[in-house]
PDB file of C-alpha atoms and ligand atoms in Angstrom:
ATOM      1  CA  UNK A  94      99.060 -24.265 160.200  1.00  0.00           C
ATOM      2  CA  UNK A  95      97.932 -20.600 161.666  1.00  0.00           C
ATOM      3  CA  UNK A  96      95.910 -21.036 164.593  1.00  0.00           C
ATOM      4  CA  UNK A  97      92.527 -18.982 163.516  1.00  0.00           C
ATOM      5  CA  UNK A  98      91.294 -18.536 167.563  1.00  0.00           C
ATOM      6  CA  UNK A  99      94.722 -16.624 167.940  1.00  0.00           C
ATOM      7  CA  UNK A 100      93.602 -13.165 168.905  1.00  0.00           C
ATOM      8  CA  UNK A 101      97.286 -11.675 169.315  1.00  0.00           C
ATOM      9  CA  UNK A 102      97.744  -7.842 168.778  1.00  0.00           C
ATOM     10  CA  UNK A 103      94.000  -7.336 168.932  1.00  0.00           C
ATOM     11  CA  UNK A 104      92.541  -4.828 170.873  1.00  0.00           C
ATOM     12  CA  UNK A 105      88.739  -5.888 172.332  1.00  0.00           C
ATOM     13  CA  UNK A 106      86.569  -3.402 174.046  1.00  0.00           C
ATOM     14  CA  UNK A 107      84.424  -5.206 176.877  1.00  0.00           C
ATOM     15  CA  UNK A 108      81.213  -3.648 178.873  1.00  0.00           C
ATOM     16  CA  UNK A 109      80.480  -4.582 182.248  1.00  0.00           C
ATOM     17  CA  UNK A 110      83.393  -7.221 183.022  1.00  0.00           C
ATOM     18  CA  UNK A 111      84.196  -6.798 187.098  1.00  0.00           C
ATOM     19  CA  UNK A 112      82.465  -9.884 187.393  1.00  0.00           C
ATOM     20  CA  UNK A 113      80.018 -12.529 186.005  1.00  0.00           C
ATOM     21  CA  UNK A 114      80.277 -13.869 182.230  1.00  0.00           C
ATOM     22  CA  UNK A 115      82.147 -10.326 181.207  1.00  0.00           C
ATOM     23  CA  UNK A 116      84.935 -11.595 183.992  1.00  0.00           C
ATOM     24  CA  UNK A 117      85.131 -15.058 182.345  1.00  0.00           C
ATOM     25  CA  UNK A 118      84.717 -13.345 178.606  1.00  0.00           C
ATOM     26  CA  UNK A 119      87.890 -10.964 179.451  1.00  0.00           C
ATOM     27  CA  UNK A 120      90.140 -13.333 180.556  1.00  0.00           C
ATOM     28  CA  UNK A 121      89.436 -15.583 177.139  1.00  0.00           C
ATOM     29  CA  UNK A 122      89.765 -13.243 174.967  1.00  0.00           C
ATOM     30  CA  UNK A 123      93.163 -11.850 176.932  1.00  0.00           C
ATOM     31  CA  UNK A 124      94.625 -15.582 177.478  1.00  0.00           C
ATOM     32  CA  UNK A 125      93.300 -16.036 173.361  1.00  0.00           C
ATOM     33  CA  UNK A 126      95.933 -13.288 173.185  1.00  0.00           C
ATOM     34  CA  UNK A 127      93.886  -9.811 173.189  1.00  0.00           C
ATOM     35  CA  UNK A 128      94.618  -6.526 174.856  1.00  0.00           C
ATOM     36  CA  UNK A 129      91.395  -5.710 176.975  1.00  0.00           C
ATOM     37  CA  UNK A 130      89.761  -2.739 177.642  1.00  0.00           C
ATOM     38  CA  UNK A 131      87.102  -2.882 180.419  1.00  0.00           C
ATOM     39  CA  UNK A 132      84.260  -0.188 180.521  1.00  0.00           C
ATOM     40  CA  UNK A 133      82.660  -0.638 184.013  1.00  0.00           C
ATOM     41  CA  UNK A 134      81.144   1.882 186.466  1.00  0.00           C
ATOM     42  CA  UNK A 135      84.311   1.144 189.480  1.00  0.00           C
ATOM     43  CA  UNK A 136      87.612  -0.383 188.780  1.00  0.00           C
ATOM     44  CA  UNK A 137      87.172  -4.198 188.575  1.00  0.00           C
ATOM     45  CA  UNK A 138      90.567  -4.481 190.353  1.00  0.00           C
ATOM     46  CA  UNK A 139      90.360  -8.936 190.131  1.00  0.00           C
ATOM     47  CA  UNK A 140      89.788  -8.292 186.023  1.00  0.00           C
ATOM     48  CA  UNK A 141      92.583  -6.287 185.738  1.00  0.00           C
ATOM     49  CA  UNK A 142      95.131  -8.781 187.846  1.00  0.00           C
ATOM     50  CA  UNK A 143      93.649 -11.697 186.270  1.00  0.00           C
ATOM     51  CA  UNK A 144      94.290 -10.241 182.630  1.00  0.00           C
ATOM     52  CA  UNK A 145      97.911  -8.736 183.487  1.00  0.00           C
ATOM     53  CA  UNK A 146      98.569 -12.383 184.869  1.00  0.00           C
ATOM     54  CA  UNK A 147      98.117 -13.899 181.307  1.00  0.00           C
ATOM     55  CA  UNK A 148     101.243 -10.965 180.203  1.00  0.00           C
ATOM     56  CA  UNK A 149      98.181  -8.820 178.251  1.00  0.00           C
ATOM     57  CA  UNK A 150      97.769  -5.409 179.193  1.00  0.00           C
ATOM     58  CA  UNK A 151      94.301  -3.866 180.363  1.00  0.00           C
ATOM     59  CA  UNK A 152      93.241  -0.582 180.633  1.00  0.00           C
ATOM     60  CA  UNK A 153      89.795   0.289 182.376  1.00  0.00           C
ATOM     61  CA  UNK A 154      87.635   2.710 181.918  1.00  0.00           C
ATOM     62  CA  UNK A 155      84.929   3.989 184.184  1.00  0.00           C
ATOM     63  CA  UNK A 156      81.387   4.956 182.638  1.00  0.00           C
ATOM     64  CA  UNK A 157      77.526   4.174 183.360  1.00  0.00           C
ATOM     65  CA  UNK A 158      77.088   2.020 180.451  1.00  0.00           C
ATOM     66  CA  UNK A 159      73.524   3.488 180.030  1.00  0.00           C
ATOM     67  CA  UNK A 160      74.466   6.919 179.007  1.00  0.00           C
ATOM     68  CA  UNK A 161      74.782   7.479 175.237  1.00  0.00           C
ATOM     69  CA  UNK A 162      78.125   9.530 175.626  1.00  0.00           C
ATOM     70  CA  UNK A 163      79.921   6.469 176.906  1.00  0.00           C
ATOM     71  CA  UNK A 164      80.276   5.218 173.698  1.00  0.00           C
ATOM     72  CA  UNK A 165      82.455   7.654 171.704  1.00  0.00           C
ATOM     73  CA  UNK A 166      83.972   8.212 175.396  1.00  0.00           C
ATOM     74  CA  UNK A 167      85.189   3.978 175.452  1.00  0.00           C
ATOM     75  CA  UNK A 168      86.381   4.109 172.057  1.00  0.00           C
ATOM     76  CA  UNK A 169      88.448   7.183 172.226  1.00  0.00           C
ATOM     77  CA  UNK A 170      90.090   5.942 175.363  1.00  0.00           C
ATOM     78  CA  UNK A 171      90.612   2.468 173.787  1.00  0.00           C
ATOM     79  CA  UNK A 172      92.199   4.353 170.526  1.00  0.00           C
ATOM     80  CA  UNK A 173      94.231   6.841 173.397  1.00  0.00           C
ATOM     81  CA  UNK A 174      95.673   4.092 175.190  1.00  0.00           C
ATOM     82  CA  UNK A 175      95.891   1.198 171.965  1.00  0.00           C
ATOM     83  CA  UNK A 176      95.682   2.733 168.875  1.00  0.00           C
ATOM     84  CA  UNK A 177      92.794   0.740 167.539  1.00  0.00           C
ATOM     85  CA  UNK A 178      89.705  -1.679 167.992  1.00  0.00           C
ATOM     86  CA  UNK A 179      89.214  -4.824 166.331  1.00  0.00           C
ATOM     87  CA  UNK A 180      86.134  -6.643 168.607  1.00  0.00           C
ATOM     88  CA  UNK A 181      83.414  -5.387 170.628  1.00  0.00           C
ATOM     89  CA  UNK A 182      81.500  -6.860 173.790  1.00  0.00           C
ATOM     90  CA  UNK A 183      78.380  -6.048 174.831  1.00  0.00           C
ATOM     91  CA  UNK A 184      78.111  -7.641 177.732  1.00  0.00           C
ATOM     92  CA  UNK A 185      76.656  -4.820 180.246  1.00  0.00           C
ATOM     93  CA  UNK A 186      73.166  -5.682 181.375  1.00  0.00           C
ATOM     94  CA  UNK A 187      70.405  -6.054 183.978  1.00  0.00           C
ATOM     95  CA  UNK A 188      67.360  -7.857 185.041  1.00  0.00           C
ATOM     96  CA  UNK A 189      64.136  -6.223 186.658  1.00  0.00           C
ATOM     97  CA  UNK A 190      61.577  -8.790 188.346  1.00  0.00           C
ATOM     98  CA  UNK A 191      57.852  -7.599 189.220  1.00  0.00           C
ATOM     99  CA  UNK A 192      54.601  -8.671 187.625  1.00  0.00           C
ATOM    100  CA  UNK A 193      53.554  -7.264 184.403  1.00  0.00           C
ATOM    101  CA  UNK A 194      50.980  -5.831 185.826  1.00  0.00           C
ATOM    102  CA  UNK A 195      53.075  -3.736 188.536  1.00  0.00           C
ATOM    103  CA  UNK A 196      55.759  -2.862 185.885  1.00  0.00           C
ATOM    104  CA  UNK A 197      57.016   0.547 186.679  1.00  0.00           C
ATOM    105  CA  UNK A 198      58.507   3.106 183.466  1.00  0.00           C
ATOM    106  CA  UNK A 199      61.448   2.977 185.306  1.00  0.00           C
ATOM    107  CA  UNK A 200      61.966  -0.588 185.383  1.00  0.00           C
ATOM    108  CA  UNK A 201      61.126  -0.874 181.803  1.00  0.00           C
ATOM    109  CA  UNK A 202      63.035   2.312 181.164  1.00  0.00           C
ATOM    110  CA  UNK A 203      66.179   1.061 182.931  1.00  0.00           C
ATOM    111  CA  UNK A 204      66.849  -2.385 181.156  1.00  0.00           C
ATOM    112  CA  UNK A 205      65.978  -0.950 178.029  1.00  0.00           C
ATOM    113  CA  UNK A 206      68.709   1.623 177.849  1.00  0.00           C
ATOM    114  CA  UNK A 207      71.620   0.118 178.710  1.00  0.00           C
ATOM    115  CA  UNK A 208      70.046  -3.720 177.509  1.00  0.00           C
ATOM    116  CA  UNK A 209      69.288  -3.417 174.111  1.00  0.00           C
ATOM    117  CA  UNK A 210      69.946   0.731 172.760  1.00  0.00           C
ATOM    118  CA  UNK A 211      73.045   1.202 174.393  1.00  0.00           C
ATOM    119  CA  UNK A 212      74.142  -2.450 172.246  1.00  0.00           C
ATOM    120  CA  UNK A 213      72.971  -0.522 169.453  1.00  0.00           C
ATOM    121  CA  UNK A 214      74.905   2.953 170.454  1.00  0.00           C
ATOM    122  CA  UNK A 215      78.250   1.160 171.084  1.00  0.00           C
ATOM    123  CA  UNK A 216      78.107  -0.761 168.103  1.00  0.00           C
ATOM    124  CA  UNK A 217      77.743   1.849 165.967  1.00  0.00           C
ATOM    125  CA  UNK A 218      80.455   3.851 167.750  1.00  0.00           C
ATOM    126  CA  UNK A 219      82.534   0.792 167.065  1.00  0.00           C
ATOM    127  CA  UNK A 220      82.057   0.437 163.714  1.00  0.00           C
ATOM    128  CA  UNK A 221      82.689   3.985 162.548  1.00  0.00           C
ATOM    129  CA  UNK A 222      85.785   3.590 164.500  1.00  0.00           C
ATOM    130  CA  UNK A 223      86.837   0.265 162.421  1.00  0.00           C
ATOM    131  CA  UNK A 224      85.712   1.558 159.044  1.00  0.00           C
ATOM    132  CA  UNK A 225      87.923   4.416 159.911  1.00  0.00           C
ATOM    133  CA  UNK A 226      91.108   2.366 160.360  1.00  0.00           C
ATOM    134  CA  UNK A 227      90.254   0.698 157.063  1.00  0.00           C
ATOM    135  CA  UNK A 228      90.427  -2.966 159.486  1.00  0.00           C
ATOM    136  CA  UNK A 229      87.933  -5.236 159.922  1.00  0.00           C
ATOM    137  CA  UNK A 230      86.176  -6.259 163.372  1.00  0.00           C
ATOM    138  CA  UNK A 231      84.238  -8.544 165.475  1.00  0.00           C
ATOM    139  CA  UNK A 232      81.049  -7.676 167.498  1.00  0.00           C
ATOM    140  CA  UNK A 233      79.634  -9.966 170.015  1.00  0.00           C
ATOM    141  CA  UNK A 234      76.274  -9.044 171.750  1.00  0.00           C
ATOM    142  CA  UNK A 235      75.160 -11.146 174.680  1.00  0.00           C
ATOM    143  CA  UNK A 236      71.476 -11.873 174.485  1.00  0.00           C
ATOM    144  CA  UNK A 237      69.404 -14.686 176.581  1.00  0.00           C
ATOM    145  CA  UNK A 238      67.130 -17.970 176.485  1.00  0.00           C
ATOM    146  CA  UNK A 239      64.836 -14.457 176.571  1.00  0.00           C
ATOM    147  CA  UNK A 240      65.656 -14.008 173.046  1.00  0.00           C
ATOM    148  CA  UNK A 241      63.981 -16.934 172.172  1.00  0.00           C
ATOM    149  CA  UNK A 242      61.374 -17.591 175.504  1.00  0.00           C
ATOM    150  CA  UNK A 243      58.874 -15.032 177.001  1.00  0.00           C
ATOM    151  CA  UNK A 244      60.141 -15.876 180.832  1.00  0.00           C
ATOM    152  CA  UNK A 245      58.325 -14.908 184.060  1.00  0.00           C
ATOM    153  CA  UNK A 246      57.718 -11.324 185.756  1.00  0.00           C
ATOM    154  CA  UNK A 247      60.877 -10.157 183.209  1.00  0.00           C
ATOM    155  CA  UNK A 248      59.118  -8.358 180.362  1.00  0.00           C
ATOM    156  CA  UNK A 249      61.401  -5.740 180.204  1.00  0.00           C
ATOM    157  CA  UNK A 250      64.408  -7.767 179.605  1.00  0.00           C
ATOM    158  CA  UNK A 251      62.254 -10.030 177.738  1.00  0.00           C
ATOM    159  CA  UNK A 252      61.727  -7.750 175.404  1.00  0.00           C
ATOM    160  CA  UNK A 253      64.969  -6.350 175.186  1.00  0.00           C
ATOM    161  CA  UNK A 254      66.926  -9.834 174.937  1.00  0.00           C
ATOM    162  CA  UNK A 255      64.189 -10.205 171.942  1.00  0.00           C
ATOM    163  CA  UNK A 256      66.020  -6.794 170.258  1.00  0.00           C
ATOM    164  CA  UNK A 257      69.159  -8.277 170.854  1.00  0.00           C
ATOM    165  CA  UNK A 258      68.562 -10.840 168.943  1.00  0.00           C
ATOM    166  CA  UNK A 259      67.297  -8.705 166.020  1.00  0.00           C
ATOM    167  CA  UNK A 260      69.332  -6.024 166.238  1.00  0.00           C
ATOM    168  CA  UNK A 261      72.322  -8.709 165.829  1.00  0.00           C
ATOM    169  CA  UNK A 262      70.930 -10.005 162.718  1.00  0.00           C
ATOM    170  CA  UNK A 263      69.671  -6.303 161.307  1.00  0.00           C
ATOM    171  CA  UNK A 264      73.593  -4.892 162.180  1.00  0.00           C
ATOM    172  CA  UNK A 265      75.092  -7.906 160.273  1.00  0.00           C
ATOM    173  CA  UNK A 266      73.093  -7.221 157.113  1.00  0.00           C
ATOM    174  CA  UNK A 267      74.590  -3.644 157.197  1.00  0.00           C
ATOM    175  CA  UNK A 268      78.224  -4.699 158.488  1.00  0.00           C
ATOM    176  CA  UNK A 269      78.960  -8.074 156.711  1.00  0.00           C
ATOM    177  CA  UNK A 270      80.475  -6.180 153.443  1.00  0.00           C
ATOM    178  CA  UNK A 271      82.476  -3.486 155.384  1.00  0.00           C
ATOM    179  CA  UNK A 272      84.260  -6.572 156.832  1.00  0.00           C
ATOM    180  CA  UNK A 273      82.298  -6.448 160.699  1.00  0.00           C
ATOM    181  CA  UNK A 274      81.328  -9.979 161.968  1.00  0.00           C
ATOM    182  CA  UNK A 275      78.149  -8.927 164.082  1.00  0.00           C
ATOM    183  CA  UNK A 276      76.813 -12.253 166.168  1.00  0.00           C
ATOM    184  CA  UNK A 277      75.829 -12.898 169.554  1.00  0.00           C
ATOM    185  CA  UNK A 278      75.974 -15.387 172.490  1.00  0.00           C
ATOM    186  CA  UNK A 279      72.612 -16.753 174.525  1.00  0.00           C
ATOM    187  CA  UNK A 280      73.874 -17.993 177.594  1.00  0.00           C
ATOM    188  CA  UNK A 281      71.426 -20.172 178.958  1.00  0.00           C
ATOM    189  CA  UNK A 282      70.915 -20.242 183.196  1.00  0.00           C
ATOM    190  CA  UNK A 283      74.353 -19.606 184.821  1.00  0.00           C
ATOM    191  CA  UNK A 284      75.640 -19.060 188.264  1.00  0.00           C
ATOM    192  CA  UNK A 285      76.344 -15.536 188.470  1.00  0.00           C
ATOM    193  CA  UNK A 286      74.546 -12.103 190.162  1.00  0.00           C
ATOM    194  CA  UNK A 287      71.989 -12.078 187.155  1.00  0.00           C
ATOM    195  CA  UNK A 288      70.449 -15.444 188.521  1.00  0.00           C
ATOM    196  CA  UNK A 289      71.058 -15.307 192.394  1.00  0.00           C
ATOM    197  CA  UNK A 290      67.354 -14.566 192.520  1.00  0.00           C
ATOM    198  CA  UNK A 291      66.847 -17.096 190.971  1.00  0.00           C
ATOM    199  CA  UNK A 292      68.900 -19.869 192.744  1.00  0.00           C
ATOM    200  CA  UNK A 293      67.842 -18.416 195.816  1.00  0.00           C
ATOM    201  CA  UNK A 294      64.268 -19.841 195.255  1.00  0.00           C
ATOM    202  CA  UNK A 295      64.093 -23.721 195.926  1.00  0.00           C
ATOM    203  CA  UNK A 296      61.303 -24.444 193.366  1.00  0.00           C
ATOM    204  CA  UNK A 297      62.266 -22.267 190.839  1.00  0.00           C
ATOM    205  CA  UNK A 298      65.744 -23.684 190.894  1.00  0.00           C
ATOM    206  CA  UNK A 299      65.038 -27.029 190.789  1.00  0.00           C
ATOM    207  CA  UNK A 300      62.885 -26.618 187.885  1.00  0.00           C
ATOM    208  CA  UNK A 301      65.399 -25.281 186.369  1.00  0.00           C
ATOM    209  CA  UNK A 302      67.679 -27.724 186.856  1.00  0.00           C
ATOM    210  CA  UNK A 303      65.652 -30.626 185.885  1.00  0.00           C
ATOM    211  CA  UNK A 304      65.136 -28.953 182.206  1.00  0.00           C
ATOM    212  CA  UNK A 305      68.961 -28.609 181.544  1.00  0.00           C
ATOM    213  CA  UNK A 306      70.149 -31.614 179.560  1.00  0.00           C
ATOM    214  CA  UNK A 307      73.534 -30.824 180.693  1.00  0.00           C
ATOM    215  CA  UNK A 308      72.668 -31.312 184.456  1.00  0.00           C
ATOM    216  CA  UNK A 309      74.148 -28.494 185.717  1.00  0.00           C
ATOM    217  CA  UNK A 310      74.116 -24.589 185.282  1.00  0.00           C
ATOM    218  CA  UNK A 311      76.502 -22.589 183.303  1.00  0.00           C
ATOM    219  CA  UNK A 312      79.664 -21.073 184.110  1.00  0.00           C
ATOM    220  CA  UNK A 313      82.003 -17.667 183.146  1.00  0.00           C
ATOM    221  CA  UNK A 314      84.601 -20.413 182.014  1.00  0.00           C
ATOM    222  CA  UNK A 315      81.589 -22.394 179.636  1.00  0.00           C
ATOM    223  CA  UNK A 316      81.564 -18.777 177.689  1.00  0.00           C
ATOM    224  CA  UNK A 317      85.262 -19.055 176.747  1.00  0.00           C
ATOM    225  CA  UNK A 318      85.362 -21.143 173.728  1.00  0.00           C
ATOM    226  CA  UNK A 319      82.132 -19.320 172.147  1.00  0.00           C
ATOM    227  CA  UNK A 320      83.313 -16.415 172.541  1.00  0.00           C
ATOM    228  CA  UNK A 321      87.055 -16.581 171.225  1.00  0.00           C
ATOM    229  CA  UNK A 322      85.112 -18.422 168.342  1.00  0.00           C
ATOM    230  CA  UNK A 323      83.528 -15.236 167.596  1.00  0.00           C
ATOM    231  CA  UNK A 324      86.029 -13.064 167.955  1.00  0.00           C
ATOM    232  CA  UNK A 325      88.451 -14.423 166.060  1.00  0.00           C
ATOM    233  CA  UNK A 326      89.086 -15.418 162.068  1.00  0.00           C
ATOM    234  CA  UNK A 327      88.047 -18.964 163.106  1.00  0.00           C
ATOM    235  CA  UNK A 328      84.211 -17.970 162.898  1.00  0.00           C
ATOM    236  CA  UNK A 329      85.055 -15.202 159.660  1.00  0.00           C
ATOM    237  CA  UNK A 330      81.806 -16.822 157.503  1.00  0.00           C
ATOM    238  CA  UNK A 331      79.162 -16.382 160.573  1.00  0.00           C
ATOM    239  CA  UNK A 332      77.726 -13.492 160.396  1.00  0.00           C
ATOM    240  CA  UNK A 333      74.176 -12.553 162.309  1.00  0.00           C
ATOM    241  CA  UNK A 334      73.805 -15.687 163.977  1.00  0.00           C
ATOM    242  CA  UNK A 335      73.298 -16.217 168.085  1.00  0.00           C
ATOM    243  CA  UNK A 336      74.814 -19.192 169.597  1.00  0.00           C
ATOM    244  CA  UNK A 337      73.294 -20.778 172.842  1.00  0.00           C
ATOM    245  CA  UNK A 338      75.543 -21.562 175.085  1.00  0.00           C
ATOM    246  CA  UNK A 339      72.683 -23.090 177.287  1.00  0.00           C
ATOM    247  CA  UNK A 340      73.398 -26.759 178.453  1.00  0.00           C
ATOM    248  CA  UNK A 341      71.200 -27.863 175.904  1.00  0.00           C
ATOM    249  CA  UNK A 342      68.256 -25.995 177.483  1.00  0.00           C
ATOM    250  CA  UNK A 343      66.768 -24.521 173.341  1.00  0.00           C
ATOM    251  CA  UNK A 344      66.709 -28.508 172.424  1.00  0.00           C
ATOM    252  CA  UNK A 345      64.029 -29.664 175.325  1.00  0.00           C
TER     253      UNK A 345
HETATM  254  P1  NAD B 525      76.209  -9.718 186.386  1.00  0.00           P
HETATM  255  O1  NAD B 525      75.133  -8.969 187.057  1.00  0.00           O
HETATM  256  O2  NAD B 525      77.255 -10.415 187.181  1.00  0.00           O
HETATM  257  O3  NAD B 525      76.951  -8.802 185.312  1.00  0.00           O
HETATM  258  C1  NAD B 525      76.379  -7.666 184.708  1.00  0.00           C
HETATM  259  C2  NAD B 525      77.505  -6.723 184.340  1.00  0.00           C
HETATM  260  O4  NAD B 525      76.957  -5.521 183.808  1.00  0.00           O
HETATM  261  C3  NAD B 525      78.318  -6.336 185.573  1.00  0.00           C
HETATM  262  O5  NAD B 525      79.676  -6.244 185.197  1.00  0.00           O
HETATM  263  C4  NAD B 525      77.759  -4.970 185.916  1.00  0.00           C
HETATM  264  O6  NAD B 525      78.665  -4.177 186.636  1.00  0.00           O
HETATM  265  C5  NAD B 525      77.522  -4.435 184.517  1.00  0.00           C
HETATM  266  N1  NAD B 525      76.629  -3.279 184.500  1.00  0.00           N
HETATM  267  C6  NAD B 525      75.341  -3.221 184.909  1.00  0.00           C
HETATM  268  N2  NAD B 525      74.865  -1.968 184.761  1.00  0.00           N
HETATM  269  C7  NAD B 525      75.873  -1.223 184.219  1.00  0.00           C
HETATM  270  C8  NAD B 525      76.006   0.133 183.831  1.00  0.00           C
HETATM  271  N3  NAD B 525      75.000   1.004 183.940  1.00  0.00           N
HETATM  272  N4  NAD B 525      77.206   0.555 183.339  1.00  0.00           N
HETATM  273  C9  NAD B 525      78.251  -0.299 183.214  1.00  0.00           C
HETATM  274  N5  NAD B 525      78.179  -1.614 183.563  1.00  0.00           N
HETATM  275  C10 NAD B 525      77.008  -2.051 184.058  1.00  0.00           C
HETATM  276  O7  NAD B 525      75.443 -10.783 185.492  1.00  0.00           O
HETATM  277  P2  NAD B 525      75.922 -11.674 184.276  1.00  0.00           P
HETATM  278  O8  NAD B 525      75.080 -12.873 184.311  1.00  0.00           O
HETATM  279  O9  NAD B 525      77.396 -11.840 184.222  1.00  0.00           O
HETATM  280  O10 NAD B 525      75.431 -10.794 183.048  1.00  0.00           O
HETATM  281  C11 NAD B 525      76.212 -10.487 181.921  1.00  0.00           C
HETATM  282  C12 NAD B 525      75.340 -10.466 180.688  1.00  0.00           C
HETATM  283  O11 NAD B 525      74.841 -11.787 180.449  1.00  0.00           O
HETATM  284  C13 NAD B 525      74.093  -9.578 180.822  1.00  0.00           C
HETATM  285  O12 NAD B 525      73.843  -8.934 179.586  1.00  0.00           O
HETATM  286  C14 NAD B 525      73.000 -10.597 181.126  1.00  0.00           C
HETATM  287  O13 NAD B 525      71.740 -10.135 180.771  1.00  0.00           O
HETATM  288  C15 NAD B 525      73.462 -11.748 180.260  1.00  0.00           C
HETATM  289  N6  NAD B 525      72.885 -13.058 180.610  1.00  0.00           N
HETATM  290  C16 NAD B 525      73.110 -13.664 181.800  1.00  0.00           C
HETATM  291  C17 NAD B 525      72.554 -14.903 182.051  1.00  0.00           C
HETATM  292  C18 NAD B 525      72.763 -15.644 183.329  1.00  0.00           C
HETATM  293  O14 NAD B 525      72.163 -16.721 183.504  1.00  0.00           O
HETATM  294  N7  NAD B 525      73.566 -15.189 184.247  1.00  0.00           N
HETATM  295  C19 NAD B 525      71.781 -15.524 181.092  1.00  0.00           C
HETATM  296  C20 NAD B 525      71.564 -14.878 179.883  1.00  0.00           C
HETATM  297  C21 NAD B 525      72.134 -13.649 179.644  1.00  0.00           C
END
């Protein structure tokens, strides 16, 4: 029988991955058998050894994921150095904390671009690219319990985790028939620099904790199943849909 998570000879393009759930989400797809290319603002130098240790290649390119010219500029290095794209990542994001009432332009400004229109920008790069090659392709976006929950002094990313969300489902209405898979992934409270905040604060943290069914808080590595799901023929029916990946935080 094939094995439908086998991702070898694809090509998948990967914002922000020198470290946190991108990292993890790399080195999945590369060990599920995909070439990598890594759009990050420096070289994420472990990335790239990790991938080339699995025998796939990676190439890297450098760009400020919130600038709209990044996207043509990724895919035309992708096509440069692979020929082709067959899944997307849009993993790149940040978190601004202050109270609503404080909120700066800037801080709303800042999460917005490169959280929920630069998904938007990319993907559509992406897709003109795929419709081109007359292939088919796979985007994931990575959204947030956000997309579902209002959080606390976060109403930028609230609000842009919300889009996600949306945006996932309005793309895969468009995409389905030209043979795009559009989903996403809400990770639910993990240990990376997006949460040090976070853990950081005793009370906070423990509430926290005490919600998650699972016990614990996520991991990079908890994303790799999910997301080779996604990317692969294994998940070719799901179209539009966000998974959690949460510890069972969404069923409390
Ligand atoms: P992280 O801060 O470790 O990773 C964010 C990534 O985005 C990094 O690779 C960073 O370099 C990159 N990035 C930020 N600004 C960029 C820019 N202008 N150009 C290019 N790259 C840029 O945090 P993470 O938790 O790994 O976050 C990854 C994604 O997961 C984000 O979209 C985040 O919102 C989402 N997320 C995280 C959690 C969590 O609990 N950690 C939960 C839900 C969603």
């Amino acid at each position: 029988m094939n094995n439908m998570f086998d991702l070898s000879g694809k090509v998948a393009i990967i914002t922000g991955c020198n470290t946190g759930l991108g990292q993890g989400m790399a080195l999945a797809l590369a060990q599920a058998g995909a070439d990598i290319v890594g759009v990050n603002r420096s070289v994420p130098s472990e990335t790239a050894a990790l991938i080339e240790k699995t025998g796939r290649r990676f190439h890297s390119v450098i760009a400020d994921m919130s600038k709209i010219e990044t996207a043509d500029l990724a895919i035309k290095e992708a096509i440069s150095t692979f020929g082709k794209v067959d899944i997307l990542v849009n993993n790149a994001g940040i978190i601004r904390r202050n109270d609503a009432i404080d909120f700066t332009e800037q801080d709303w400004d800042d999460v917005m671009d490169l959280n929920v229109k630069m998904v938007f920008f990319m993907s559509q790069a992406f897709a003109k690219q795929v419709i081109s090659q007359k292939s088919t392709g796979n985007i994931i976006n990575i959204a947030s319990m956000l997309s579902y929950q209002g959080g606390i002094r976060v109403p930028s990313y609230t609000s842009s985790k919300s889009g996600v969300l949306g945006l996932t489902k309005a793309l895969a209405n468009e995409w389905a028939q030209k043979g795009i898979n559009v989903n996403a992934i809400a990770p639910g409270y993990m240990e990376t620099n997006n949460t040090e905040a976070l853990r950081a604060d005793e009370n906070r943290s423990s509430e926290i904790l005490g919600r998650i069914p699972a016990g614990r808080w996520g991991t990079p590595d908890d994303m790799a199943g999910p997301i080779v799901f996604l990317a692969s023929d294994a998940s070719r029916y799901v179209h539009g849909y966000t998974i959690a990946v949460d510890g069972g935080w969404l069923a409390r």
